[in-house]
Amino acid sequence: MSIQYRKILELHAQKVVQRNIAAATGNSRPKIAEIIKRAKEEVLVPPFTDEMDDEWFEALLFPHKKRESKGRQLPDFEHIHTELAKSNVTLSLLHYEYEAMCRQNNVIPYAYRTFCQYYHEYAQKYKATMRIKRKPGETMEVDWAGTTLSLTDSDTGEIVKAYLFVATLPCSQYGYCEARLSMKQEDWLVSHIHAYKYFGGVTEILVPDNLKTGVTRHQAGEAVLNSTYRELASHYNTIILPARVRTPKDKANVEGSVKILSTWIIAALRNEKFFTLIELNQAVSEKLDEFNLRPFTKKYKKGNRKDAFISEEQFALQPLPRVPYKMATWKTATVQLDYHTNVENMFYSVPYEYIQNKVDIKVTKDLVEIFYKDSRIASHKRLYGKLGQFSTNHDHLPENHQLYLDYTPKEAIKWAESIGEATTEVVRYLLKSAKVEKQALKATLRLKNFGRKYSSEAIEQACQDIIKIVSAPTVPVIERLLRSNQQQEQPHNASAQNTYGFTRGAAYFGIEGEKNNDIR
């Protein structure tokens, strides 16, 4: 039974329900629904002219029927359009699969050229985007607009330039832009972060212009990215492919968007005054929304950039990372002899094995990370406040240096009490009289280390002896007493043995002239 296109549409215009239309025409309800849908897309409403017969409606609403009448198998264009959104899928591959299916079903396939032509016509008519050259979610192109915006200094009346950052998704032509006060690296990177947030996802590839803020130099024909830009790309799991120098075709979409946005936003705001960057960006945001909601100017292309983005590209974007990229700066430094590096007059430790080696230091608002040949060797919370502070990780120190950091006054006194009262008295004096606690601990630790060579009784006896001699005992004097007492205990030869005894004065041990606060 032939399909009564004209009668179906006329009855539908008279608000006849589809069940009754099916009864009146003898056509199925699914087919009637499809005809009504296609007619709405073509904005077909009565009254119809005499030439608009069923054959005319069929040719307009279902052009593929004419193609099928040639005895060839028409491709499934919806399937083709969906498959082209996938990575590495091309029209050439899909045509090969289509030919294989036709051979299996004993039908004649269309040639590749006709296959592409029919898909092109289908996509132009029923889809917002074309997927022959650009895949959804594949590329984001970025650049600075050549024309500037302006702010007015409220105090001086001076005109201050503002630069427009532009990002575009070539597949849907969806755009983003914002004004910045400079084109320096920080503004460049922050604008990328804002663009990703605006799009709600990340593309596989990022195509910037060859700006110094992103590209350090060219080497062997390839662009070398600066470390911060490379790190941003790593954080967002995207690949940066800078446009080649003097090759505008590499970024034709963004340059086209820059030109359009320059007219749509910059020119539109030319007669308005703004006194703050916030005010300016509010106006830019409003114009950007108008731009993305503006209907496509080409007659065959329905909808607008936002519709195209939501229906044709948003699904293909990679998800945003859990937290946005944090701005970082890099510097190179040499590890000092005390195994610390200087970052803005604050000092951060690294493993002592890297002393006198050059390291790369990444500095963010909250963190300082130190790298040696691309491997991170230290990480510290960033210090603020009084200059000259130290952040030291005990594991970075040599084993003998760790003793000083782990040794406390409480532990020093506990050890002294295990030796005896005189030793405890000496240790308490050393801790009390020192101007710097670390210096006192160093002295008490040296005293404790005498235990490797002398017995506890010998140390206690030396401390008793020095307390009797002076009121300000020092570790060097105690050491001399220990050596002297040890020599007296050793057996003498017969000629030297006698029963005479005597007490040596303070001058013998070099005590005279010692300063009370000498605790070396």
Coordinates of C-alpha atoms in Angstrom, one line a residue:
M1 CA 0.0 0.0 0.0
S2 CA 1.3 3.4 -0.9
I3 CA 2.0 6.0 1.8
Q4 CA -0.4 9.0 1.8
Y5 CA 2.1 11.6 3.0
R6 CA 0.0 14.6 2.2
K7 CA -3.2 13.3 3.8
I8 CA -1.3 12.2 6.9
L9 CA 0.1 15.7 7.4
E10 CA -3.2 17.4 6.7
L11 CA -5.1 15.3 9.2
H12 CA -2.3 15.8 11.8
A13 CA -2.6 19.6 11.3
Q14 CA -6.4 19.2 12.0
K15 CA -5.3 17.6 15.4
V16 CA -6.6 14.2 14.4
V17 CA -5.0 11.5 16.7
Q18 CA -2.6 9.1 15.1
R19 CA -4.9 6.1 15.7
N20 CA -7.6 7.7 13.6
I21 CA -5.1 8.8 10.9
A22 CA -3.9 5.2 10.6
A23 CA -7.6 4.1 10.2
A24 CA -8.2 6.7 7.5
T25 CA -5.0 6.1 5.5
G26 CA -4.3 2.5 6.1
N27 CA -0.7 3.3 7.0
S28 CA 0.9 2.0 10.2
R29 CA 1.1 4.3 13.3
P30 CA 4.9 4.0 13.6
K31 CA 5.3 5.2 10.0
I32 CA 2.8 8.0 10.6
A33 CA 4.8 9.1 13.7
E34 CA 8.0 9.1 11.6
I35 CA 6.5 11.2 8.8
I36 CA 5.1 13.7 11.4
K37 CA 8.6 13.9 13.0
R38 CA 10.4 14.5 9.7
A39 CA 7.8 17.1 8.7
K40 CA 8.4 19.0 11.9
E41 CA 12.1 19.0 11.3
E42 CA 11.5 20.5 7.8
V43 CA 8.8 22.9 9.2
L44 CA 6.1 21.7 6.9
V45 CA 2.6 23.0 7.7
P46 CA -0.5 23.3 5.6
P47 CA -1.8 24.7 3.4
F48 CA 0.2 22.7 0.8
T49 CA 0.5 23.7 -2.9
D50 CA -0.8 21.5 -5.7
E51 CA 2.7 20.4 -6.7
M52 CA 3.3 19.0 -3.2
D53 CA 2.0 15.5 -3.9
D54 CA 3.0 12.2 -2.1
E55 CA 6.0 11.8 -4.4
W56 CA 7.2 15.3 -3.6
F57 CA 6.9 14.6 0.2
E58 CA 8.7 11.3 -0.1
A59 CA 11.6 12.9 -2.0
L60 CA 11.9 15.6 0.7
L61 CA 11.3 13.6 3.8
F62 CA 12.9 10.3 2.8
P63 CA 15.4 11.0 0.0
H64 CA 17.1 7.6 0.7
K65 CA 14.0 5.8 -0.7
K66 CA 15.0 7.0 -4.2
R67 CA 18.5 5.8 -3.6
E68 CA 17.2 2.4 -2.5
S69 CA 15.2 2.1 -5.6
K70 CA 18.4 1.8 -7.6
G71 CA 18.8 -1.7 -6.1
R72 CA 21.7 -0.8 -3.8
Q73 CA 21.8 -1.2 0.0
L74 CA 21.5 2.1 1.8
P75 CA 24.0 2.5 4.7
D76 CA 22.7 2.9 8.2
F77 CA 23.7 6.6 8.7
E78 CA 22.8 6.8 12.3
H79 CA 25.1 3.8 13.0
I80 CA 27.9 5.5 10.9
H81 CA 27.4 8.8 12.8
T82 CA 27.6 7.0 16.2
E83 CA 30.7 4.9 15.2
L84 CA 32.6 8.0 13.9
A85 CA 32.6 9.4 17.4
K86 CA 34.8 6.5 18.6
S87 CA 38.6 6.7 18.6
N88 CA 40.4 5.6 15.5
V89 CA 37.2 4.9 13.5
T90 CA 37.2 6.4 10.0
L91 CA 34.7 6.6 7.1
S92 CA 37.1 4.4 5.2
L93 CA 36.9 1.6 7.8
L94 CA 33.1 2.0 8.1
H95 CA 32.8 1.7 4.3
Y96 CA 34.9 -1.5 4.3
E97 CA 32.6 -3.0 7.0
Y98 CA 29.5 -1.8 5.0
E99 CA 30.8 -3.5 1.8
A100 CA 31.4 -6.8 3.8
M101 CA 27.8 -6.7 5.1
C102 CA 26.4 -6.1 1.6
R103 CA 28.4 -9.1 0.2
Q104 CA 27.1 -11.2 3.0
N105 CA 23.5 -10.2 2.3
N106 CA 24.0 -10.5 -1.5
V107 CA 23.2 -6.8 -2.2
I108 CA 25.1 -4.2 -4.1
P109 CA 27.0 -1.6 -2.0
Y110 CA 27.6 2.0 -2.9
A111 CA 31.1 3.1 -3.8
Y112 CA 33.2 4.9 -1.2
R113 CA 32.7 8.4 -2.8
T114 CA 28.9 8.0 -2.9
F115 CA 28.9 6.5 0.6
C116 CA 30.7 9.6 1.9
Q117 CA 28.4 12.0 -0.1
Y118 CA 25.3 10.4 1.3
Y119 CA 26.6 10.5 4.9
H120 CA 27.6 14.2 4.4
E121 CA 24.0 15.0 3.3
Y122 CA 22.5 13.1 6.2
A123 CA 24.7 14.7 8.8
Q124 CA 24.1 18.2 7.4
K125 CA 20.4 17.7 7.5
Y126 CA 19.8 15.8 10.8
K127 CA 22.9 16.3 13.0
A128 CA 24.5 19.4 14.5
T129 CA 28.1 18.3 13.8
M130 CA 30.0 16.6 11.0
R131 CA 32.4 13.8 12.0
I132 CA 34.4 13.4 8.9
K133 CA 37.3 15.7 10.0
R134 CA 36.7 16.2 13.7
K135 CA 35.8 13.7 16.4
P136 CA 33.8 14.8 19.5
G137 CA 36.0 15.3 22.5
E138 CA 39.2 15.0 20.6
T139 CA 40.6 18.5 20.5
M140 CA 40.5 21.8 22.3
E141 CA 42.2 24.7 20.6
V142 CA 43.4 27.8 22.5
D143 CA 44.8 31.2 21.7
W144 CA 44.8 34.9 22.7
A145 CA 42.6 37.2 20.6
G146 CA 44.6 39.7 18.6
T147 CA 42.3 42.6 19.6
T148 CA 42.3 43.8 23.3
L149 CA 39.6 44.9 25.7
S150 CA 40.1 47.7 28.1
L151 CA 39.6 48.7 31.8
T152 CA 39.5 52.2 33.2
D153 CA 41.5 53.0 36.4
S154 CA 38.9 54.6 38.7
D155 CA 41.6 56.8 40.4
T156 CA 43.7 58.0 37.4
G157 CA 41.3 57.4 34.5
E158 CA 44.1 55.5 32.8
I159 CA 43.1 52.9 30.2
V160 CA 44.4 49.5 31.0
K161 CA 44.6 46.7 28.4
A162 CA 42.8 43.4 29.0
Y163 CA 43.5 40.3 26.9
L164 CA 40.9 37.8 25.7
F165 CA 41.7 34.1 26.1
V166 CA 39.7 31.9 23.7
A167 CA 39.2 28.1 23.7
T168 CA 37.0 26.2 21.2
L169 CA 35.9 22.6 20.6
P170 CA 36.2 22.2 16.8
C171 CA 33.6 19.4 16.6
S172 CA 30.7 21.3 18.1
Q173 CA 32.2 24.8 17.7
Y174 CA 31.3 25.4 21.3
G175 CA 33.4 28.3 22.7
Y176 CA 34.8 29.7 25.9
C177 CA 36.6 33.0 26.6
E178 CA 37.6 35.2 29.5
A179 CA 39.6 38.5 30.0
R180 CA 43.0 38.6 31.7
L181 CA 45.2 41.5 32.6
S182 CA 48.3 39.9 31.0
M183 CA 49.3 37.1 28.7
K184 CA 51.9 35.8 31.2
Q185 CA 52.2 32.1 32.1
E186 CA 50.0 32.2 35.2
D187 CA 47.1 33.9 33.3
W188 CA 47.5 31.4 30.4
L189 CA 47.3 28.4 32.7
V190 CA 44.5 29.7 34.9
S191 CA 42.5 30.3 31.8
H192 CA 43.0 26.7 30.7
I193 CA 41.7 25.5 34.1
H194 CA 38.6 27.7 33.8
A195 CA 38.0 26.5 30.3
Y196 CA 38.0 22.8 31.3
K197 CA 35.6 23.7 34.2
Y198 CA 33.3 25.5 31.8
F199 CA 33.2 22.6 29.3
G200 CA 32.8 20.1 32.2
G201 CA 35.5 17.8 30.8
V202 CA 38.8 17.4 29.0
T203 CA 39.6 16.6 25.4
E204 CA 42.2 14.1 24.3
I205 CA 44.4 16.8 22.6
L206 CA 45.2 20.4 23.4
V207 CA 46.3 22.6 20.5
P208 CA 47.8 25.9 21.5
D209 CA 49.6 28.6 19.5
N210 CA 53.4 28.7 19.8
L211 CA 53.4 31.1 22.7
K212 CA 56.4 31.5 25.0
T213 CA 54.0 30.9 27.9
G214 CA 53.5 27.3 26.6
V215 CA 56.5 26.6 24.4
T216 CA 60.0 27.1 25.6
R217 CA 61.9 26.5 22.3
H218 CA 61.9 24.5 19.1
Q219 CA 64.4 21.6 18.8
A220 CA 64.8 19.4 15.7
G221 CA 61.6 20.8 14.3
E222 CA 59.5 20.0 17.4
A223 CA 58.2 22.3 20.1
V224 CA 59.6 21.9 23.6
L225 CA 57.0 22.7 26.3
N226 CA 57.9 24.4 29.5
S227 CA 57.6 22.2 32.6
T228 CA 54.6 23.9 34.1
Y229 CA 52.5 23.7 31.0
R230 CA 53.6 20.0 30.6
E231 CA 52.6 19.3 34.2
L232 CA 49.1 20.9 33.6
A233 CA 48.6 18.6 30.7
S234 CA 49.6 15.6 32.7
H235 CA 47.2 16.6 35.5
Y236 CA 44.3 16.8 33.0
N237 CA 45.5 13.6 31.2
T238 CA 45.7 15.4 27.8
I239 CA 48.3 15.7 25.1
I240 CA 49.6 19.1 24.0
L241 CA 50.3 19.3 20.2
P242 CA 51.3 23.0 19.5
A243 CA 50.4 24.4 16.1
R244 CA 53.4 24.6 13.8
V245 CA 55.0 28.0 13.3
R246 CA 53.4 30.0 10.5
T247 CA 50.9 27.2 9.9
P248 CA 47.4 28.6 10.7
K249 CA 45.7 25.6 9.2
D250 CA 46.8 23.7 12.3
K251 CA 44.5 25.8 14.4
A252 CA 41.9 27.0 11.8
N253 CA 39.0 26.5 14.1
V254 CA 40.3 28.5 17.0
E255 CA 41.5 31.3 14.7
G256 CA 38.0 31.3 13.2
S257 CA 36.5 31.4 16.7
V258 CA 38.9 34.2 17.7
K259 CA 37.7 36.3 14.7
I260 CA 34.0 35.6 15.5
L261 CA 34.4 36.3 19.2
S262 CA 36.4 39.4 18.6
T263 CA 33.4 40.8 16.7
W264 CA 30.7 39.2 19.0
I265 CA 32.3 40.2 22.3
I266 CA 35.1 42.7 21.9
A267 CA 33.4 44.9 19.3
A268 CA 30.1 44.6 21.2
L269 CA 31.6 46.0 24.4
R270 CA 33.6 48.7 22.7
N271 CA 31.4 51.6 24.0
E272 CA 31.1 50.3 27.6
K273 CA 33.3 51.2 30.5
F274 CA 34.6 48.7 33.1
F275 CA 36.5 49.6 36.2
T276 CA 37.4 46.1 37.5
L277 CA 38.3 42.8 35.9
I278 CA 35.3 41.2 37.6
E279 CA 32.9 43.6 35.9
L280 CA 34.5 43.1 32.6
N281 CA 34.3 39.3 32.8
Q282 CA 30.7 39.4 33.8
A283 CA 29.9 41.2 30.6
V284 CA 32.2 38.8 28.6
S285 CA 30.3 35.9 30.1
E286 CA 26.9 37.3 29.1
K287 CA 28.1 37.8 25.5
L288 CA 29.7 34.4 25.5
D289 CA 26.3 32.8 26.4
E290 CA 24.7 34.8 23.6
F291 CA 27.3 33.5 21.2
N292 CA 26.9 29.9 22.2
L293 CA 23.1 30.1 22.0
R294 CA 23.0 32.0 18.7
P295 CA 21.5 29.8 15.9
F296 CA 23.8 28.5 13.3
T297 CA 23.8 30.9 10.3
K298 CA 23.9 28.1 7.7
K299 CA 20.4 27.1 6.6
Y300 CA 21.1 23.4 6.6
K301 CA 22.5 23.4 10.1
K302 CA 19.9 23.4 12.9
G303 CA 20.3 24.5 16.5
N304 CA 23.2 26.3 18.1
R305 CA 26.6 25.7 19.5
K306 CA 25.4 24.7 22.9
D307 CA 22.8 22.3 21.5
A308 CA 25.6 20.8 19.3
F309 CA 27.9 20.5 22.3
I310 CA 25.3 18.8 24.6
S311 CA 24.0 16.4 22.0
E312 CA 27.1 15.7 19.9
E313 CA 30.2 16.2 22.0
Q314 CA 29.7 16.4 25.8
F315 CA 29.5 12.6 26.1
A316 CA 32.9 12.2 24.6
L317 CA 34.9 14.4 27.0
Q318 CA 37.1 12.8 29.6
P319 CA 36.1 13.5 33.2
L320 CA 37.7 16.3 35.1
P321 CA 40.3 15.3 37.7
R322 CA 39.1 15.2 41.3
V323 CA 40.8 18.5 42.1
P324 CA 41.8 21.3 39.7
Y325 CA 45.4 21.8 38.8
K326 CA 47.3 24.0 41.3
M327 CA 49.6 26.6 40.0
A328 CA 53.3 25.9 40.5
T329 CA 56.6 27.6 39.8
W330 CA 59.9 25.8 39.2
K331 CA 63.5 26.7 40.1
T332 CA 66.8 25.0 40.1
A333 CA 69.1 25.0 43.1
T334 CA 72.2 23.2 44.5
V335 CA 71.8 21.2 47.7
Q336 CA 73.9 22.9 50.5
L337 CA 76.4 21.1 52.7
D338 CA 73.8 20.9 55.5
Y339 CA 71.5 18.9 53.0
H340 CA 69.0 21.7 52.7
T341 CA 67.8 23.8 49.7
N342 CA 66.9 27.5 49.9
V343 CA 63.4 28.4 48.6
E344 CA 62.7 32.1 49.2
N345 CA 64.9 32.2 52.3
M346 CA 63.2 29.1 53.8
F347 CA 65.2 25.9 54.0
Y348 CA 64.0 22.4 53.1
S349 CA 65.9 19.1 53.6
V350 CA 66.8 16.5 51.0
P351 CA 68.5 13.1 51.6
Y352 CA 72.1 13.8 52.5
E353 CA 73.3 11.7 49.5
Y354 CA 72.4 14.6 47.2
I355 CA 74.7 17.2 48.8
Q356 CA 76.2 19.6 46.2
N357 CA 73.9 18.1 43.4
K358 CA 71.6 20.3 41.3
V359 CA 67.9 19.7 41.9
D360 CA 64.6 21.0 40.4
I361 CA 62.2 22.5 42.9
K362 CA 58.5 22.7 42.3
V363 CA 56.7 25.3 44.5
T364 CA 53.0 25.5 45.0
K365 CA 50.9 27.5 47.4
D366 CA 51.0 24.6 50.0
L367 CA 53.8 22.3 48.9
V368 CA 57.5 22.3 48.1
E369 CA 58.7 19.2 46.1
I370 CA 62.3 18.5 45.2
F371 CA 63.3 16.4 42.2
Y372 CA 66.6 14.9 41.0
K373 CA 66.6 13.8 37.4
D374 CA 62.8 13.7 37.2
S375 CA 62.5 11.6 40.4
R376 CA 61.0 13.2 43.5
I377 CA 63.4 12.9 46.4
A378 CA 61.7 15.2 49.0
S379 CA 58.3 16.8 49.8
H380 CA 57.6 19.4 52.4
K381 CA 54.7 21.6 53.5
R382 CA 55.5 25.1 52.4
L383 CA 56.8 27.4 55.2
Y384 CA 55.4 30.9 55.8
G385 CA 56.2 33.7 58.2
K386 CA 59.6 34.5 59.7
L387 CA 62.4 34.0 57.2
G388 CA 65.1 31.5 57.9
Q389 CA 62.8 28.6 59.1
F390 CA 63.9 25.0 58.5
S391 CA 61.7 22.0 57.5
T392 CA 63.8 18.9 58.2
N393 CA 62.9 15.3 57.6
H394 CA 64.9 13.1 60.0
D395 CA 65.2 10.4 57.4
H396 CA 67.2 12.8 55.2
L397 CA 70.1 13.1 57.8
P398 CA 73.1 10.9 58.2
E399 CA 72.7 8.4 61.0
N400 CA 75.0 10.2 63.4
H401 CA 73.2 13.5 62.8
Q402 CA 69.8 12.0 63.5
L403 CA 71.0 11.3 67.1
Y404 CA 71.1 15.1 67.8
L405 CA 67.6 15.6 66.6
D406 CA 66.1 12.6 68.4
Y407 CA 68.0 13.4 71.7
T408 CA 66.0 15.5 74.3
P409 CA 66.8 17.1 77.7
K410 CA 64.5 14.5 79.3
E411 CA 66.5 11.6 77.8
A412 CA 69.8 13.3 78.8
I413 CA 68.7 13.5 82.5
K414 CA 67.3 10.0 82.5
W415 CA 70.7 8.7 81.3
A416 CA 72.6 10.8 83.9
E417 CA 70.4 9.4 86.7
S418 CA 71.3 5.9 85.6
I419 CA 75.0 6.8 86.1
G420 CA 74.9 8.6 89.5
E421 CA 74.2 11.8 91.4
A422 CA 77.4 13.7 90.3
T423 CA 76.8 12.9 86.6
T424 CA 73.1 14.1 87.0
E425 CA 74.3 17.3 88.7
V426 CA 76.8 18.0 85.8
V427 CA 74.2 17.3 83.1
R428 CA 71.6 19.5 84.8
Y429 CA 74.2 22.3 84.9
L430 CA 75.1 21.9 81.3
L431 CA 71.4 22.1 80.2
K432 CA 70.6 25.0 82.5
S433 CA 73.7 27.2 81.6
A434 CA 73.6 26.8 77.8
K435 CA 72.2 29.6 75.7
V436 CA 71.1 27.2 73.0
E437 CA 69.5 23.9 73.9
K438 CA 70.9 22.1 70.8
Q439 CA 74.4 23.1 72.0
A440 CA 73.7 21.7 75.5
L441 CA 72.4 18.5 74.1
K442 CA 75.4 18.1 71.9
A443 CA 77.6 18.4 75.0
T444 CA 75.6 15.9 77.1
L445 CA 75.5 13.5 74.2
R446 CA 79.3 13.7 74.0
L447 CA 79.5 13.0 77.7
K448 CA 77.2 10.0 77.2
N449 CA 79.4 8.7 74.4
F450 CA 82.3 8.5 76.8
G451 CA 80.5 5.3 78.0
R452 CA 81.9 3.6 74.9
K453 CA 85.4 3.9 76.3
Y454 CA 85.0 4.3 80.1
S455 CA 82.8 2.5 82.6
S456 CA 79.9 4.2 84.4
E457 CA 81.8 4.2 87.6
A458 CA 84.7 6.1 85.9
I459 CA 82.3 8.7 84.5
E460 CA 80.7 9.2 87.9
Q461 CA 84.1 9.5 89.6
A462 CA 85.3 12.1 87.1
C463 CA 82.1 14.1 87.6
Q464 CA 82.6 13.9 91.4
D465 CA 86.1 15.1 91.0
I466 CA 85.3 18.1 88.8
I467 CA 82.4 19.2 91.1
K468 CA 85.0 19.4 94.0
I469 CA 87.3 21.5 91.9
V470 CA 85.1 24.0 90.0
S471 CA 81.6 25.4 90.0
A472 CA 81.3 25.4 86.2
P473 CA 82.1 21.9 84.9
T474 CA 82.8 21.4 81.2
V475 CA 82.9 18.3 79.1
P476 CA 86.5 18.7 77.9
V477 CA 87.7 18.9 81.5
I478 CA 85.8 15.8 82.4
E479 CA 87.4 14.0 79.5
R480 CA 90.9 15.0 80.7
L481 CA 90.0 13.7 84.2
L482 CA 88.8 10.4 82.8
R483 CA 92.1 10.0 80.9
S484 CA 94.1 11.0 84.0
N485 CA 92.2 8.6 86.3
Q486 CA 92.6 5.8 83.8
Q487 CA 96.3 6.3 83.7
Q488 CA 96.6 6.3 87.5
E489 CA 94.8 2.9 87.6
Q490 CA 97.3 1.3 85.2
P491 CA 100.2 -0.6 86.9
H492 CA 103.5 1.3 87.0
N493 CA 107.0 -0.2 86.7
A494 CA 108.8 -1.0 89.9
S495 CA 111.0 2.1 89.8
A496 CA 107.9 4.3 89.6
Q497 CA 106.0 2.5 92.3
N498 CA 105.8 4.4 95.7
T499 CA 103.5 5.0 98.5
Y500 CA 103.4 8.7 98.1
G501 CA 100.2 10.4 97.1
F502 CA 99.2 13.9 96.1
T503 CA 96.3 15.9 94.7
R504 CA 96.7 17.8 91.5
G505 CA 95.4 21.4 91.4
A506 CA 92.9 22.9 88.9
A507 CA 95.8 24.3 86.8
Y508 CA 96.9 20.8 86.0
F509 CA 93.7 20.0 84.2
G510 CA 93.6 23.3 82.4
I511 CA 90.6 24.4 84.4
E512 CA 91.9 27.9 85.2
G513 CA 90.8 30.3 82.5
E514 CA 87.8 28.1 81.5
K515 CA 84.7 30.1 81.0
N516 CA 81.7 29.1 83.0
N517 CA 79.5 28.8 79.9
D518 CA 82.0 26.6 78.0
I519 CA 80.2 23.3 77.4
R520 CA 82.1 22.0 74.5

